[in-house]
C-alpha positions as YAML, in Angstrom:
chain: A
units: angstrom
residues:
- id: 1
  name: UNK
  ca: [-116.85, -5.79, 69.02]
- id: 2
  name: UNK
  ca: [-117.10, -8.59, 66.29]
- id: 3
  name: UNK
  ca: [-115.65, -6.07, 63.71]
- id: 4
  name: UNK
  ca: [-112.70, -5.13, 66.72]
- id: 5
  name: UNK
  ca: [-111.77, -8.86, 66.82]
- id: 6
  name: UNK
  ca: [-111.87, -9.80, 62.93]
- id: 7
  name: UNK
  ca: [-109.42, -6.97, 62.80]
- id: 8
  name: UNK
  ca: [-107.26, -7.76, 65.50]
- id: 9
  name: UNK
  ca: [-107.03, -11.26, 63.75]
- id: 10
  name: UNK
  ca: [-105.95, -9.48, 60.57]
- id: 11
  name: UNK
  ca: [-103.48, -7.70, 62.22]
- id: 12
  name: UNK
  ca: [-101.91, -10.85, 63.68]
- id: 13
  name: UNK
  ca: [-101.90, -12.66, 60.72]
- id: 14
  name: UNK
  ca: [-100.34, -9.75, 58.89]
- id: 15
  name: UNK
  ca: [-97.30, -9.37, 61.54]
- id: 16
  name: UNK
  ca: [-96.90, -13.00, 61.10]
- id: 17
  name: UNK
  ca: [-96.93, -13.02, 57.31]
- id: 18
  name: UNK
  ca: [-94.24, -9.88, 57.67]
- id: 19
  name: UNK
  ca: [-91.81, -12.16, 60.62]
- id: 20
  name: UNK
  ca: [-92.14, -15.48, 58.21]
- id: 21
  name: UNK
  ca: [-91.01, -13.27, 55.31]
- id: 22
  name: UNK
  ca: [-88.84, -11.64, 56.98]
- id: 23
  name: UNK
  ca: [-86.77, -14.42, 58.34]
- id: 24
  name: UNK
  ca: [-87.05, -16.13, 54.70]
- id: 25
  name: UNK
  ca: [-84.91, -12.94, 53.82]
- id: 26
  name: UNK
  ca: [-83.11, -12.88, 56.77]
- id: 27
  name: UNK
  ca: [-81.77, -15.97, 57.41]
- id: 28
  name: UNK
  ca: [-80.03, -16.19, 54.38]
- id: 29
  name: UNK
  ca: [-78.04, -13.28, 54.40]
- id: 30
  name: UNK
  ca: [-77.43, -14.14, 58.37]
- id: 31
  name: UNK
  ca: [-76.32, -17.60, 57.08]
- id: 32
  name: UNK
  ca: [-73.43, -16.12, 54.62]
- id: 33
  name: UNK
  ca: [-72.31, -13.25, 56.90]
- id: 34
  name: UNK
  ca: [-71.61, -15.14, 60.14]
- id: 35
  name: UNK
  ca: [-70.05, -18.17, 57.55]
- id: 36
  name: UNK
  ca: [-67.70, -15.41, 55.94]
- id: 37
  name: UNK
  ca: [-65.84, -15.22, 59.87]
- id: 38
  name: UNK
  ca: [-65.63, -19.02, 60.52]
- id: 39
  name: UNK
  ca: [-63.63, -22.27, 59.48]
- id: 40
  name: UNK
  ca: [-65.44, -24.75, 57.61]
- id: 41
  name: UNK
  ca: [-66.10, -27.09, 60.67]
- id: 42
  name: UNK
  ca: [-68.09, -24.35, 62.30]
- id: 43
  name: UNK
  ca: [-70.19, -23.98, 58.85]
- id: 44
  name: UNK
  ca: [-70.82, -27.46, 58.58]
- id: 45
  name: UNK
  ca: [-72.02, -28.19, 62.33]
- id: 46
  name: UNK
  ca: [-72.75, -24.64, 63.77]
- id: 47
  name: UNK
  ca: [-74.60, -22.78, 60.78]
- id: 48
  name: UNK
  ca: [-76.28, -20.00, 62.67]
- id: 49
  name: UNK
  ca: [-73.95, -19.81, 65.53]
- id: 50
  name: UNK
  ca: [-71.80, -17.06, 66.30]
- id: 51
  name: UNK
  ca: [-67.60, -18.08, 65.18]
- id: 52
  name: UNK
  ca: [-65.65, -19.41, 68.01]
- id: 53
  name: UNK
  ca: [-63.00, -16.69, 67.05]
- id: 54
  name: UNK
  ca: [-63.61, -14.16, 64.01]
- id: 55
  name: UNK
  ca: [-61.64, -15.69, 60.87]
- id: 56
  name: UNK
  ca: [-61.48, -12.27, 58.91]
- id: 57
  name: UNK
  ca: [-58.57, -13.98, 56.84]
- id: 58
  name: UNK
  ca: [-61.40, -16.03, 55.04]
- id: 59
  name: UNK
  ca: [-61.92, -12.03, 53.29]
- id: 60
  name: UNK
  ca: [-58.81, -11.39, 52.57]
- id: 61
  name: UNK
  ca: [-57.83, -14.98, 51.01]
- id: 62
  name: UNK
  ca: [-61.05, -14.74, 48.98]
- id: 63
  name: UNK
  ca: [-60.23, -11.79, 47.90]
- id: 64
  name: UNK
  ca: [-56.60, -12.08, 46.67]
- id: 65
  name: UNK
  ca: [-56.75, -16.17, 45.55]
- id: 66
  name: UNK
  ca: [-60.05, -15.69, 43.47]
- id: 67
  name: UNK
  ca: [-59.19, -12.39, 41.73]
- id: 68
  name: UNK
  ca: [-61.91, -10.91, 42.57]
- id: 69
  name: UNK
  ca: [-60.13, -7.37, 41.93]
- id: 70
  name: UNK
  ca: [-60.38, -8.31, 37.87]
- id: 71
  name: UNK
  ca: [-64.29, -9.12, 38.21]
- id: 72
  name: UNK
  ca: [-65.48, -6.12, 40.18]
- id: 73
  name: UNK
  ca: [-63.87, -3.95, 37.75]
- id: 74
  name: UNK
  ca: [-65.60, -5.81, 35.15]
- id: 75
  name: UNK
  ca: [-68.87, -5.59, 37.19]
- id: 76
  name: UNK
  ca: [-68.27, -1.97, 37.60]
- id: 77
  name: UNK
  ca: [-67.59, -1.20, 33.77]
- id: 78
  name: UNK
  ca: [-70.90, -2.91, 32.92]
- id: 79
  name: UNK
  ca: [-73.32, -1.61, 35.57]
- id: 80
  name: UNK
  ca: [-71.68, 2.01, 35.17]
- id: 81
  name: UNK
  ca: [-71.80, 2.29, 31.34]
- id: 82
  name: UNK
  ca: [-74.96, 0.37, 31.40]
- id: 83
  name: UNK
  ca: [-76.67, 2.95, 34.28]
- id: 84
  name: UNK
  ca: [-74.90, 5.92, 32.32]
- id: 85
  name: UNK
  ca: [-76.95, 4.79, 28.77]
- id: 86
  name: UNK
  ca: [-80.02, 3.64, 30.38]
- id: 87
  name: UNK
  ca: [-80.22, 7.19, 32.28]
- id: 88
  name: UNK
  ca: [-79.91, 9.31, 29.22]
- id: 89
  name: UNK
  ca: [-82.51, 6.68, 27.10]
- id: 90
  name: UNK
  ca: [-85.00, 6.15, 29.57]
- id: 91
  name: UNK
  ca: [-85.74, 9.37, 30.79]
- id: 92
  name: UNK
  ca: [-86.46, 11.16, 27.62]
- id: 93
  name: UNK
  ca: [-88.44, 8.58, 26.39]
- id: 94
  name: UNK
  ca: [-90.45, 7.87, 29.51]
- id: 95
  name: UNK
  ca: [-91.00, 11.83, 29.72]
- id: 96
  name: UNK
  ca: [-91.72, 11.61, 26.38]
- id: 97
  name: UNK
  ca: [-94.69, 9.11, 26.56]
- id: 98
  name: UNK
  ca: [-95.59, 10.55, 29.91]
- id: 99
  name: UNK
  ca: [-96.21, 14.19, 28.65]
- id: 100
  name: UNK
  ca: [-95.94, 14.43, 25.11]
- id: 101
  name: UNK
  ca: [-98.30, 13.65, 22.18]
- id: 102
  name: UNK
  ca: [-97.24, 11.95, 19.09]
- id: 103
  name: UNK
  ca: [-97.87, 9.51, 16.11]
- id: 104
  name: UNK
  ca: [-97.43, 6.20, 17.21]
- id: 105
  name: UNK
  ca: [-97.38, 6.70, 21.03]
- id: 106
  name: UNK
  ca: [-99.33, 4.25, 22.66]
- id: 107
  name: UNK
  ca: [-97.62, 1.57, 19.71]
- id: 108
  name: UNK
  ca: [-94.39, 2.87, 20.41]
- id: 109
  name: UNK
  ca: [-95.27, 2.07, 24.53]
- id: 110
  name: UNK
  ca: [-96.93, -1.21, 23.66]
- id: 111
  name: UNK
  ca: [-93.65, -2.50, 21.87]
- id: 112
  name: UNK
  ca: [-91.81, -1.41, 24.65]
- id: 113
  name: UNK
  ca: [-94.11, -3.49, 27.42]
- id: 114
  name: UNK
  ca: [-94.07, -5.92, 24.79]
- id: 115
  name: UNK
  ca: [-89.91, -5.88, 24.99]
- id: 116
  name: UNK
  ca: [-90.59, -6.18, 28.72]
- id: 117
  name: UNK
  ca: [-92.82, -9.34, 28.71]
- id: 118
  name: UNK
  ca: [-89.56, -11.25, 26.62]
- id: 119
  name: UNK
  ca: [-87.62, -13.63, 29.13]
- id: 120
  name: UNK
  ca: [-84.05, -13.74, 28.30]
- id: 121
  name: UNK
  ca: [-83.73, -17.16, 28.01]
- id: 122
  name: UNK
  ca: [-85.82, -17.28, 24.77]
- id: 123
  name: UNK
  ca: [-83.78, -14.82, 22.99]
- id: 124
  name: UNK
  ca: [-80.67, -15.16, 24.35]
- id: 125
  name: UNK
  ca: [-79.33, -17.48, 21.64]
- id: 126
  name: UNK
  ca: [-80.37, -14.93, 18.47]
- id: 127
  name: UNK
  ca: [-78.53, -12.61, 20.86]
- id: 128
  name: UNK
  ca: [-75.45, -14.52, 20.64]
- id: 129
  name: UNK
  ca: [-75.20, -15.52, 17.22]
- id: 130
  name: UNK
  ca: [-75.65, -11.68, 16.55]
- id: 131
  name: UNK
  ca: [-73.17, -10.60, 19.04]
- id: 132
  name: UNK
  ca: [-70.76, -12.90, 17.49]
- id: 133
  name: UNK
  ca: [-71.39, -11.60, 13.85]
- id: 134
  name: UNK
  ca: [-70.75, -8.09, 15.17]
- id: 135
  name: UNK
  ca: [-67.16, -9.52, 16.86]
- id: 136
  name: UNK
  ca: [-68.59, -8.52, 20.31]
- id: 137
  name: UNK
  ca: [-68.85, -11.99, 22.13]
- id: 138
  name: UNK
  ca: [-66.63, -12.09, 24.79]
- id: 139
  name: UNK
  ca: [-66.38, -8.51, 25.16]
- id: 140
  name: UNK
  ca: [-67.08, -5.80, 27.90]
- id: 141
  name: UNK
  ca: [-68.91, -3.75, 25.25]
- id: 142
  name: UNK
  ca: [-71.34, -6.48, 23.77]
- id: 143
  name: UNK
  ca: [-72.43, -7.50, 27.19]
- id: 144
  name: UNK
  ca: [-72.89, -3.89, 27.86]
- id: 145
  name: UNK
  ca: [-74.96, -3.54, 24.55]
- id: 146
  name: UNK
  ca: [-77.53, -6.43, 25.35]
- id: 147
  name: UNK
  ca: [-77.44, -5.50, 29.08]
- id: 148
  name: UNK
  ca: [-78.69, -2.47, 28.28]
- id: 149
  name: UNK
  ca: [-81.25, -3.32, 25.91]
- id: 150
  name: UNK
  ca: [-82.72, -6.07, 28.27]
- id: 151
  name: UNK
  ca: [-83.13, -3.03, 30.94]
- id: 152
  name: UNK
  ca: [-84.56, -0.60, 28.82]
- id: 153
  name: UNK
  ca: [-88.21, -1.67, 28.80]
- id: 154
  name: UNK
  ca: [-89.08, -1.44, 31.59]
- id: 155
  name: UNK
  ca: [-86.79, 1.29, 32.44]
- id: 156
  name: UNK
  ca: [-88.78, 3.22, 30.09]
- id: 157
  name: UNK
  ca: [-91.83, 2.20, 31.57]
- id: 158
  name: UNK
  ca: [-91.26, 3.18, 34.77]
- id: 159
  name: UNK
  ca: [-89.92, 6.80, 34.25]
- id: 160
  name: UNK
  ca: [-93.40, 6.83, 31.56]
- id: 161
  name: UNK
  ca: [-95.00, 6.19, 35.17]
- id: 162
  name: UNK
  ca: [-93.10, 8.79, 36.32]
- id: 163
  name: UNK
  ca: [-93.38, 11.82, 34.57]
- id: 164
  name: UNK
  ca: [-96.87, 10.67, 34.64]
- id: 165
  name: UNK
  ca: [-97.07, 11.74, 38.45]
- id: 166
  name: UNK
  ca: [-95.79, 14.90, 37.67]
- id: 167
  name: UNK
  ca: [-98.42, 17.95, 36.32]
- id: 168
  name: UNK
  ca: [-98.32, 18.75, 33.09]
- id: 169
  name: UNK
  ca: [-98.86, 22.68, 34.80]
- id: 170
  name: UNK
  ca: [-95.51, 22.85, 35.31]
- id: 171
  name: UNK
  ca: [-94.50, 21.96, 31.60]
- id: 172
  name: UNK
  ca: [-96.60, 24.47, 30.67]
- id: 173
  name: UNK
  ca: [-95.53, 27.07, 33.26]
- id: 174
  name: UNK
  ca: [-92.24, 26.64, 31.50]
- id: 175
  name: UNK
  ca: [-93.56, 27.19, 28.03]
- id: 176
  name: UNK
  ca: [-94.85, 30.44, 29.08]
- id: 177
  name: UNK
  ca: [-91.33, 31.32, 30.62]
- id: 178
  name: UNK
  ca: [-89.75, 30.93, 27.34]
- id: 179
  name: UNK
  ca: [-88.24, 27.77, 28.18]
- id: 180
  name: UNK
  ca: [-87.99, 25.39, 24.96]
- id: 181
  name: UNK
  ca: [-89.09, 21.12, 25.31]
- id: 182
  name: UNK
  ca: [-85.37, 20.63, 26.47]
- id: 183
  name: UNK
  ca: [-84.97, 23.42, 28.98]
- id: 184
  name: UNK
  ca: [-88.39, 22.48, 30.28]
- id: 185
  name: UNK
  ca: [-87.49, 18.86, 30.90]
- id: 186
  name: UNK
  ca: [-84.09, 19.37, 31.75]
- id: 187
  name: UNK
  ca: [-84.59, 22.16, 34.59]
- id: 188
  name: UNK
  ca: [-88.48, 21.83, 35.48]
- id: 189
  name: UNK
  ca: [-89.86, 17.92, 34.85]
- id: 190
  name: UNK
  ca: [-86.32, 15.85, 35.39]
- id: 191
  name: UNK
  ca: [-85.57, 17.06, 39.07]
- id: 192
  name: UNK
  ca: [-89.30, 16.59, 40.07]
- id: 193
  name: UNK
  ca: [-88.73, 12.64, 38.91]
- id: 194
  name: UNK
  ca: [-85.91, 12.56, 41.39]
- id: 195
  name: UNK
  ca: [-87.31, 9.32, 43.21]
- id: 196
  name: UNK
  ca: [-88.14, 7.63, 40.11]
- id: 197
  name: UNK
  ca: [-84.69, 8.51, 38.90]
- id: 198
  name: UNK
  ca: [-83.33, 6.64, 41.63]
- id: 199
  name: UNK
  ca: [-85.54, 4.09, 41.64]
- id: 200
  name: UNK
  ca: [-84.21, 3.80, 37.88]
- id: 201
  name: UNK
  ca: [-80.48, 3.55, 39.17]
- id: 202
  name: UNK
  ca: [-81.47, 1.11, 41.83]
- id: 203
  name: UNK
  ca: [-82.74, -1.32, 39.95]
- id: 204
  name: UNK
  ca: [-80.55, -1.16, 36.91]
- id: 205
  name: UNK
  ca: [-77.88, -1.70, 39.11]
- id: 206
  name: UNK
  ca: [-79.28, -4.52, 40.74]
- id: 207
  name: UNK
  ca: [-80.14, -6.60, 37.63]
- id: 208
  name: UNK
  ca: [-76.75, -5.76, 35.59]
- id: 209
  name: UNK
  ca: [-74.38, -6.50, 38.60]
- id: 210
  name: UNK
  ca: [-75.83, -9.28, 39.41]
- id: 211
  name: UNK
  ca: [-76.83, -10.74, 36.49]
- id: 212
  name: UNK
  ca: [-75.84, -14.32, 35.84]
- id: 213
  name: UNK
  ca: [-76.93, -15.58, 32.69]
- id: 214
  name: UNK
  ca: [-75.87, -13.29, 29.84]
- id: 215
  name: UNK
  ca: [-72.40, -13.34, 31.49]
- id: 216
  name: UNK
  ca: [-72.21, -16.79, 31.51]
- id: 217
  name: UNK
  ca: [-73.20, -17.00, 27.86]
- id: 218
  name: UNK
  ca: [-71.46, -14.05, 26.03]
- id: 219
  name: UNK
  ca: [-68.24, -14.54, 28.31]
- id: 220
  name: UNK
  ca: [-65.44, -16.73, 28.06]
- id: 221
  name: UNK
  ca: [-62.03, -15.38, 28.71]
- id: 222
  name: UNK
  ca: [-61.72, -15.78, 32.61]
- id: 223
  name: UNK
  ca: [-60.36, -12.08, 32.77]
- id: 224
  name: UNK
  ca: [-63.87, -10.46, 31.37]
- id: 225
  name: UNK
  ca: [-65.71, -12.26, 33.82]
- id: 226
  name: UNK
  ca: [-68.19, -10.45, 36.61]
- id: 227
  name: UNK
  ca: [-68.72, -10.67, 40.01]
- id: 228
  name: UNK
  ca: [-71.44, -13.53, 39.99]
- id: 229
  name: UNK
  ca: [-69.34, -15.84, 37.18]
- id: 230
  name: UNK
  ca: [-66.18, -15.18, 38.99]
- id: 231
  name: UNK
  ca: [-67.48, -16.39, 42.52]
- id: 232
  name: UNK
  ca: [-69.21, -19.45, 40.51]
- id: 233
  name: UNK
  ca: [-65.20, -20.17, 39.08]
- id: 234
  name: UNK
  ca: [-64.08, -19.56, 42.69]
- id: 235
  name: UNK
  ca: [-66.63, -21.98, 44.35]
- id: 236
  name: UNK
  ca: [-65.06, -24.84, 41.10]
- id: 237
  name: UNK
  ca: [-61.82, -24.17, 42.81]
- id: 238
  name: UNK
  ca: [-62.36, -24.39, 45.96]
- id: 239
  name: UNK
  ca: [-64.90, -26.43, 46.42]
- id: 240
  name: UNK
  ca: [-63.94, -27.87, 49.89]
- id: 241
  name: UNK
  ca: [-63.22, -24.62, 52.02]
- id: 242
  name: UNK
  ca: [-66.79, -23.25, 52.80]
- id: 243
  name: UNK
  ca: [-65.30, -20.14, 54.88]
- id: 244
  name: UNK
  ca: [-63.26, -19.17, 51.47]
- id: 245
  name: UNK
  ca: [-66.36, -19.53, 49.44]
- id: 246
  name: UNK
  ca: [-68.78, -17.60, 51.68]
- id: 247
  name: UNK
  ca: [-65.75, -14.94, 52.09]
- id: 248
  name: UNK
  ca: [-66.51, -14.70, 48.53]
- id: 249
  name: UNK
  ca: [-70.41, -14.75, 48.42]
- id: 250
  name: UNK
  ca: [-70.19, -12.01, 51.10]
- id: 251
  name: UNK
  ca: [-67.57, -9.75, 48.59]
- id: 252
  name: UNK
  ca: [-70.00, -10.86, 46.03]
- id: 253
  name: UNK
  ca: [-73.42, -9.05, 48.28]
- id: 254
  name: UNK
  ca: [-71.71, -6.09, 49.62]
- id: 255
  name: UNK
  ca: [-71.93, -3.78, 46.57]
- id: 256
  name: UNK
  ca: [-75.64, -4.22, 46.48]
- id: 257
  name: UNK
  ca: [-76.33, -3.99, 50.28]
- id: 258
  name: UNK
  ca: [-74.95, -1.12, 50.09]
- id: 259
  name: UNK
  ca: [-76.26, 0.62, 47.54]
- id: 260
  name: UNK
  ca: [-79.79, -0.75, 48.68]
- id: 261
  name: UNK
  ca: [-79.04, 1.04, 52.02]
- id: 262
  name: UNK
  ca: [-78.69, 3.87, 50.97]
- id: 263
  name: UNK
  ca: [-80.91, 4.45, 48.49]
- id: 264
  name: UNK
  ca: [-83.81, 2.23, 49.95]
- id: 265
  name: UNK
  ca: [-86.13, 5.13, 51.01]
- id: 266
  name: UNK
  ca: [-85.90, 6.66, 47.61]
- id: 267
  name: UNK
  ca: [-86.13, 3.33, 45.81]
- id: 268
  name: UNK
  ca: [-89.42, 2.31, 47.18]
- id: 269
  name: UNK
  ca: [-90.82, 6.15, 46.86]
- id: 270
  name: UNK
  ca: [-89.61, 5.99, 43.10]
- id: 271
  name: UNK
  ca: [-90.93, 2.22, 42.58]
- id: 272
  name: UNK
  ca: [-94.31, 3.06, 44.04]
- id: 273
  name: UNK
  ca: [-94.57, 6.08, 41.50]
- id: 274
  name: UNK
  ca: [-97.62, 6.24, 39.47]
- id: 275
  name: UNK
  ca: [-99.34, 3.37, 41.36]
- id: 276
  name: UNK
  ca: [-102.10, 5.66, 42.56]
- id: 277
  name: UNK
  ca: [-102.89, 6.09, 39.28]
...
């Protein structure tokens, strides 16, 4: 009976650990959604209240006064090239590690966690001063480059967590097939890392569209900047109008809720990979 009660307690205190996070979560999102549909008088004294009348022109002005056309194609250059290269990187190496025995492995892996463990703040100088003796600063390719190379650590680290899930039976069932190290991993090993592939795509996508810092830094021209420097321009100029500016935020969101939607059952599956371990 004791034991019956201590856990009924711990399932209380769990649900209301789960509603207090959830609402931190929530609430936020809630907050810019319903503020996207009302005038700034509403904002300012009704935050969480539905709009008196849905102001869907607070969208459409965001959309076309803060040229927000310019940055999402910007965003979407960078997170697709940058998904593209960390896809065909990440997975051979992480297989690689995961399956394969070399020289050098487990330094090779430690370098790479070791990449991981570097905050961009404390390199992100070096990284412009060698952008900009390579003629890449302010450019949709440098940003690229060291967007890339900021995901790939960990990128590599989870697929290595991957391929680690999957038996190394099935590499060799492929060996006796007649199937080379590429067929194997190509036909047999890659579509059985399908969630952690995902998982991969999630989160690169995540971090590189919405990445704030190495934009602001590496970018200067107005027309190279992404979605989260062009809404911090667009809030500058119109400081005053709150609906315009969460019009804007809510542009800013929708690509990732989106994605995250979709994806979410696949992301967690792929995220949770090799945690049994």
């Amino acid at each position: 009976m004791r034991q019956l009660s201590a856990g009924g307690k711990s399932q209380v205190l769990l649900l209301v650990f789960l509603t207090i996070s959830l609402m931190v979560i929530i609430m936020p999102i809630l907050w810019v959604v319903l503020g996207s549909f009302k005038t700034t008088f509403e904002i300012a004294n009704h935050p969480f209240s539905l709009p008196s009348s849905w102001k869907f022109d607070n969208l459409r002005e965001a959309w076309e006064l803060g040229d927000f056309k310019t940055y999402f194609l910007n965003s979407a250059f960078i997170t697709g090239i940058g998904m593209f290269v960390v896809f065909l990187t990440a997975c051979p190496a992480g297989y690689a590690f995961a399956q394969m025995s070399f020289p050098g492995n487990k330094l090779l892996l430690y370098l790479f966690i070791f990449g991981w463990s570097l905050p961009v703040q404390a390199i992100i100088i070096p990284v412009f001063f060698q952008l900009k003796s390579l003629g890449l600063v302010n450019t949709l390719t440098g940003i690229t480059l060291v967007s890339v190379g900021m995901a790939l650590p960990f990128s590599v680290f989870l697929m290595r967590n991957t391929f680690k899930d999957v038996p190394k039976e099935l590499r060799e069932s492929a060996y006796v097939d007649g199937a080379g190290e590429w067929r194997a991993f190509l036909y047999i090993m890659l579509p059985m890392a399908k969630p952690g592939i995902v998982a991969l795509m999630v989160f690169t996508f995540m971090n590189i569209w919405n990445d704030f810092l190495l934009p602001l830094v590496l970018l200067i021209s107005e027309d190279k900047y992404t979605i989260p420097l062009g809404l911090l321009s667009f809030q500058g100029n119109n400081g005053s109008n709150y609906g315009l500016i969460f019009g804007g935020t809510l542009i800013s969101m929708i690509p990732s809720i989106i994605v995250y939607l979709i994806f979410q059952r696949q992301f967690v599956e792929g995220m949770s990979a090799g945690s049994n371990k």
